[in-house]
Coordinates of C-alpha atoms and ligand atoms in Angstrom, one line a residue:
M1 CA -21.9 52.3 121.4
R2 CA -19.5 48.9 122.1
E3 CA -15.8 48.7 122.1
K4 CA -15.4 47.3 118.9
T5 CA -17.5 50.3 117.3
K6 CA -15.0 51.8 114.4
L7 CA -14.7 55.3 116.0
A8 CA -14.1 58.0 113.0
G9 CA -15.2 62.0 112.1
V10 CA -14.2 65.4 111.5
I11 CA -12.7 68.4 112.2
G12 CA -12.9 72.0 111.4
W13 CA -13.4 75.6 113.5
P14 CA -16.7 75.9 113.0
I15 CA -17.9 72.2 112.2
S16 CA -22.2 72.4 112.7
H17 CA -22.4 73.5 108.7
S18 CA -20.1 70.1 107.7
L19 CA -22.3 67.6 105.9
S20 CA -20.3 64.7 106.4
P21 CA -21.1 63.6 109.7
A22 CA -25.0 62.9 107.9
L23 CA -22.7 62.0 104.4
H24 CA -21.0 59.4 106.4
N25 CA -23.6 58.2 108.8
F26 CA -26.3 57.5 105.9
W27 CA -24.0 54.7 104.7
L28 CA -22.8 53.8 108.0
K29 CA -26.5 52.8 108.0
Q30 CA -27.2 51.2 104.6
H31 CA -23.9 49.0 105.2
G32 CA -25.1 47.9 108.8
I33 CA -21.6 48.3 109.9
D34 CA -21.0 49.1 113.8
G35 CA -19.5 52.7 113.2
V36 CA -19.8 56.0 114.7
Y37 CA -18.8 59.5 112.5
L38 CA -19.0 62.5 114.6
P39 CA -18.4 66.1 113.9
V40 CA -14.8 67.5 116.5
A41 CA -14.8 71.4 116.9
I42 CA -11.1 71.6 117.2
K43 CA -9.4 75.5 117.7
P44 CA -6.8 75.9 115.2
E45 CA -4.6 76.5 118.3
E46 CA -5.1 72.8 120.0
F47 CA -5.2 70.8 117.1
S48 CA -1.8 68.8 117.2
R49 CA -3.3 67.9 120.5
A50 CA -6.3 66.9 119.6
V51 CA -5.5 65.5 116.2
A52 CA -3.0 62.9 119.1
A53 CA -5.8 62.3 121.1
L54 CA -8.4 60.9 118.7
G55 CA -5.4 59.1 117.4
E56 CA -5.3 57.5 121.1
A57 CA -8.7 57.5 121.5
G58 CA -9.5 54.8 118.9
F59 CA -10.5 57.2 116.1
A60 CA -9.3 55.1 112.7
G61 CA -9.2 58.3 111.0
V62 CA -10.9 62.3 110.5
N63 CA -11.7 64.3 107.8
V64 CA -10.5 67.4 107.8
T65 CA -12.2 70.8 107.1
V66 CA -11.3 74.6 107.2
P67 CA -8.6 76.1 108.3
H68 CA -6.3 73.0 109.5
K69 CA -5.6 70.8 106.2
E70 CA -2.3 73.1 105.8
A71 CA -1.7 72.1 110.0
A72 CA -3.2 68.5 108.4
F73 CA -0.6 68.1 106.2
A74 CA 2.5 69.3 108.8
I75 CA 1.5 66.4 110.6
S76 CA 1.3 63.9 108.5
D77 CA 3.9 61.0 109.2
L78 CA 3.7 60.0 105.1
R79 CA 1.7 61.6 102.8
D80 CA 0.1 60.5 99.4
E81 CA 0.3 62.1 95.6
R82 CA -1.8 64.1 96.1
A83 CA -1.9 65.7 99.1
E84 CA 2.3 66.3 97.9
A85 CA 1.0 68.8 96.0
A86 CA -1.9 69.9 96.4
G87 CA 0.1 71.0 99.8
A88 CA -2.6 70.3 102.2
V89 CA -4.8 67.4 104.0
N90 CA -7.9 66.7 103.5
L91 CA -8.5 63.0 105.1
L92 CA -5.2 61.8 108.2
L93 CA -6.1 58.0 108.4
F94 CA -4.1 56.8 111.9
R95 CA -3.1 53.4 111.2
N96 CA 0.6 51.9 112.7
G97 CA 1.3 54.4 115.5
R98 CA 1.8 56.7 112.4
I99 CA -0.6 59.2 110.5
E100 CA -1.5 59.1 107.0
G101 CA -2.4 62.1 104.9
R102 CA -4.4 61.9 101.6
N103 CA -6.2 64.4 99.6
T104 CA -10.0 63.1 97.9
D105 CA -10.8 66.6 97.2
A106 CA -9.0 66.4 93.5
D107 CA -10.3 63.1 92.8
G108 CA -13.2 63.8 94.5
L109 CA -14.4 66.8 91.7
A110 CA -13.0 64.4 89.0
A111 CA -15.1 61.6 89.7
S112 CA -17.8 64.7 90.0
L113 CA -17.2 66.3 86.8
K114 CA -17.0 62.6 85.3
Q115 CA -20.4 61.2 86.0
S116 CA -22.1 64.8 85.3
L117 CA -20.2 65.5 82.1
G118 CA -18.6 62.5 80.7
A119 CA -15.4 61.1 80.6
D120 CA -13.9 62.9 77.9
F121 CA -15.9 66.0 78.2
L122 CA -12.4 68.2 78.7
R123 CA -10.7 66.0 77.3
G124 CA -8.0 68.2 74.8
A125 CA -10.0 71.4 76.1
L126 CA -9.7 74.1 77.4
G127 CA -10.7 75.1 81.2
V128 CA -10.4 77.9 83.7
V129 CA -11.1 78.0 87.5
L130 CA -12.0 81.3 89.7
G131 CA -10.1 80.8 92.9
A132 CA -6.6 80.7 93.3
G133 CA -7.6 78.7 97.6
G134 CA -7.0 75.7 98.1
A135 CA -10.5 74.7 96.2
A136 CA -8.5 76.0 93.5
R137 CA -5.8 74.1 93.4
A138 CA -7.3 70.9 93.5
A139 CA -9.3 71.7 90.5
V140 CA -6.7 72.5 88.8
L141 CA -5.4 69.0 89.5
S142 CA -8.3 68.5 89.0
L143 CA -8.9 69.2 85.4
D144 CA -5.5 68.4 85.0
S145 CA -6.4 64.8 85.8
L146 CA -8.9 64.9 83.6
G147 CA -7.3 65.6 80.6
A148 CA -7.2 69.6 79.6
R149 CA -5.2 71.3 77.3
E150 CA -5.2 74.3 79.1
I151 CA -5.9 75.5 82.3
R152 CA -7.0 79.1 83.2
I153 CA -6.7 80.3 86.6
V154 CA -8.5 83.5 87.1
N155 CA -8.6 85.4 91.1
R156 CA -9.9 88.6 91.7
T157 CA -6.0 89.2 93.5
P158 CA -4.6 87.8 90.2
Q159 CA -0.8 87.5 92.2
K160 CA -2.0 84.6 93.7
A161 CA -3.4 83.5 91.1
A162 CA 0.0 83.8 89.9
A163 CA 1.5 82.1 92.7
L164 CA -0.9 79.2 92.0
A165 CA 0.4 78.4 88.7
S166 CA 3.8 79.2 89.0
A167 CA 3.3 76.3 91.9
L168 CA 1.7 74.4 89.9
Q169 CA 3.3 73.9 86.9
A170 CA 5.8 71.9 87.3
K171 CA 3.2 69.1 88.5
V172 CA 0.7 69.2 85.7
R173 CA 0.6 68.7 81.6
A174 CA -1.7 71.3 81.0
K175 CA -0.3 74.0 80.2
L176 CA -1.3 76.7 83.0
F177 CA -2.0 80.3 82.7
A178 CA -2.9 83.3 85.4
Q179 CA -5.5 85.9 84.7
G180 CA -7.2 88.4 86.7
L181 CA -10.6 88.5 87.0
G182 CA -10.8 92.1 85.0
D183 CA -9.7 89.9 82.1
W184 CA -12.6 87.3 82.6
N185 CA -13.9 88.2 79.1
Q186 CA -10.8 87.1 77.3
A187 CA -10.6 83.8 79.4
A188 CA -13.8 82.3 79.2
N189 CA -12.7 82.9 75.3
G190 CA -13.2 79.0 73.9
A191 CA -13.3 77.6 77.1
R192 CA -15.6 74.2 77.6
L193 CA -15.4 73.9 81.1
L194 CA -15.7 76.3 84.5
V195 CA -15.8 75.5 87.9
N196 CA -15.9 78.3 90.3
A197 CA -13.4 77.3 92.7
T198 CA -13.7 80.5 95.1
S199 CA -16.2 80.2 97.5
A200 CA -18.4 83.9 96.8
G201 CA -21.9 82.6 95.8
M202 CA -21.7 80.5 99.9
K203 CA -24.6 81.1 102.3
N204 CA -24.0 84.1 103.8
S205 CA -21.0 85.5 101.0
P206 CA -22.1 87.7 97.9
P207 CA -22.6 86.0 94.5
L208 CA -20.1 86.1 91.9
E209 CA -20.2 88.6 89.8
L210 CA -19.1 87.7 86.3
S211 CA -20.7 87.9 83.1
L212 CA -21.3 84.8 81.6
D213 CA -22.1 86.5 77.9
A214 CA -18.2 85.8 77.4
L215 CA -18.8 81.6 78.0
P216 CA -19.1 80.0 74.7
L217 CA -22.4 78.3 75.5
D218 CA -21.3 74.5 75.3
A219 CA -19.1 75.2 77.5
A220 CA -20.4 73.2 81.1
V221 CA -20.3 75.2 84.8
C222 CA -19.6 73.8 87.2
D223 CA -19.7 75.1 90.8
I224 CA -17.8 73.3 94.1
V225 CA -19.9 75.7 96.6
Y226 CA -22.8 72.6 97.9
N227 CA -24.6 75.3 100.0
P228 CA -27.0 76.6 98.0
L229 CA -27.2 74.4 95.8
E230 CA -28.2 76.1 93.3
T231 CA -25.6 79.0 93.7
D232 CA -27.1 82.0 91.7
L233 CA -23.2 81.5 89.0
L234 CA -25.5 77.8 89.2
K235 CA -29.0 79.3 88.0
R236 CA -27.8 82.2 85.7
A237 CA -25.3 79.3 83.7
R238 CA -29.0 77.0 83.9
A239 CA -30.8 80.3 82.4
R240 CA -28.2 80.3 79.5
A241 CA -28.5 76.8 78.6
H242 CA -25.6 75.9 80.0
R243 CA -24.3 72.3 81.2
T244 CA -24.0 72.5 85.1
V245 CA -22.3 70.4 87.7
D246 CA -23.3 71.8 92.0
G247 CA -21.1 71.0 94.3
L248 CA -23.0 67.8 96.1
G249 CA -20.6 65.4 93.7
M250 CA -17.7 67.0 95.5
L251 CA -18.3 66.5 98.7
M252 CA -20.0 63.2 98.3
H253 CA -16.6 61.8 95.8
Q254 CA -14.2 62.8 97.3
A255 CA -15.9 61.1 100.9
V256 CA -15.6 57.9 99.1
P257 CA -11.5 56.5 100.0
A258 CA -12.2 58.6 103.4
F259 CA -15.1 56.0 104.2
E260 CA -13.5 53.1 103.0
G261 CA -10.2 54.5 105.1
F262 CA -12.0 54.5 108.0
Y263 CA -14.3 51.7 107.5
G264 CA -13.2 48.8 105.5
V265 CA -15.5 48.8 103.1
T266 CA -16.2 50.5 99.6
P267 CA -19.5 52.7 99.0
R268 CA -21.1 53.8 96.7
V269 CA -22.2 57.4 94.9
T270 CA -25.8 57.0 94.9
A271 CA -29.2 59.7 93.8
E272 CA -30.3 57.9 97.4
L273 CA -27.5 59.3 99.4
R274 CA -27.5 62.4 97.3
A275 CA -31.8 62.9 98.2
A276 CA -30.5 62.4 102.0
L277 CA -27.8 65.2 101.5
E278 CA -30.8 67.8 99.8
K279 CA -32.9 67.2 102.6
A280 CA -30.0 67.5 105.0
L281 CA -29.4 70.6 103.4
A282 CA -33.1 72.2 103.8
Ligands
NAP1 P1 -10.0 79.9 99.8 O1 -8.9 79.3 100.5 O2 -10.4 81.1 101.1 O3 -10.1 81.0 98.6 C1 -11.1 81.4 98.9 C2 -11.2 82.1 97.0 O4 -12.7 82.9 96.9 C3 -10.1 83.1 97.0 O5 -9.7 82.7 95.6 C4 -10.5 84.2 97.0 O6 -10.3 85.5 96.1 C5 -11.8 84.0 96.0 N1 -13.2 85.3 96.2 C6 -13.9 85.1 97.9 N2 -14.8 85.8 97.3 C7 -14.6 86.5 96.1 C8 -15.9 87.5 95.6 N3 -17.2 88.5 96.3 N4 -15.6 87.6 94.2 C9 -14.4 87.0 93.7 N5 -13.9 85.6 94.2 C10 -13.9 85.7 95.9 O7 -11.4 79.1 100.3 P2 -11.5 77.8 99.7 O8 -10.8 76.6 100.6 O9 -10.1 77.7 98.4 O10 -12.2 76.9 99.5 C11 -14.0 77.5 98.4 C12 -15.2 77.4 98.2 O11 -15.2 76.1 98.0 C13 -15.7 77.0 100.0 O12 -17.2 77.4 99.6 C14 -15.6 75.4 100.6 O13 -16.3 75.3 100.8 C15 -15.8 75.4 98.9 N6 -15.1 73.5 98.8 C16 -15.5 72.7 99.0 C17 -15.7 71.2 98.5 C18 -16.7 70.6 98.0 O14 -16.4 68.8 98.5 N7 -18.0 70.5 96.9 C19 -14.7 71.3 99.1 C20 -14.2 72.1 99.4 C21 -14.5 73.6 99.2 P3 -8.9 86.9 96.9 O15 -7.6 86.2 96.3 O16 -8.5 87.1 95.8 O17 -8.9 86.4 97.9

């Protein structure tokens, strides 16, 4: 490392599972940039102090992951429209003594869905989002940006789905409906796209208990969980011949504006990058 080496990283607690270092370091090498991208483990109670210290140490910025996305929103001096809508920030850029907070999750998912299914796949159609946490919030914004006519938010705890729908309705064009998992058959009726934005199906978590029988066969299924890459949900969807989209696409696309902000180069999402990340996951 030299004085002009560009510094960036990802902060979370824990952070050892993060694929972001493999992703950004792939692009750094590909573009021959004198830069590093580090995983930084920060406890929740140390968040503000750590962010200030990273800025003072000359970091260009950091990605932010669980559990800091809301704290990152609160600490930002400026926020983009996506961050305001999401109420959470996954990218902090340190510029001219100020902290810029952005949220690239929704656009990352939209770019992944567009790449896999085509730009007009969801236009005027019905999408279903499973979950009501931060990722589900990004998924609703994403499906709205793809032109969905209606989005059904289905969550294990129905009250949280209702709260999410009422918090987002004024910010989106699509008509939002909230349902519990018990109403799944009704929610799946006529769906063109199902997005799992729950944490069910993640490595060391139980799989999502949801029969796909009610889902129209021309519906696509996206799981934003990427570890494992092929979740039980995607395996069952493929067995029914649904088109499927895994969570790695979202991860790669949400990182593009971050890399641009840190290092000043717009990177590309390619098959080589995917292969490198699949290797890192394995
Ligand atoms: P979160 O805020 O903790 O929300 C978790 C959601 O999952 C809640 O709605 C919860 O329902 C639901 N849930 C958990 N276990 C369940 C089960 N067994 N059955 C049914 N529902 C269950 O988490 P988050 O931040 O939104 O993240 C969710 C997932 O998205 C994580 O796996 C994360 O890694 C992934 N993610 C991926 C990307 C990417 O780039 N691919 C980006 C961001 C997040 P209740 O409300 O009933 O508890």
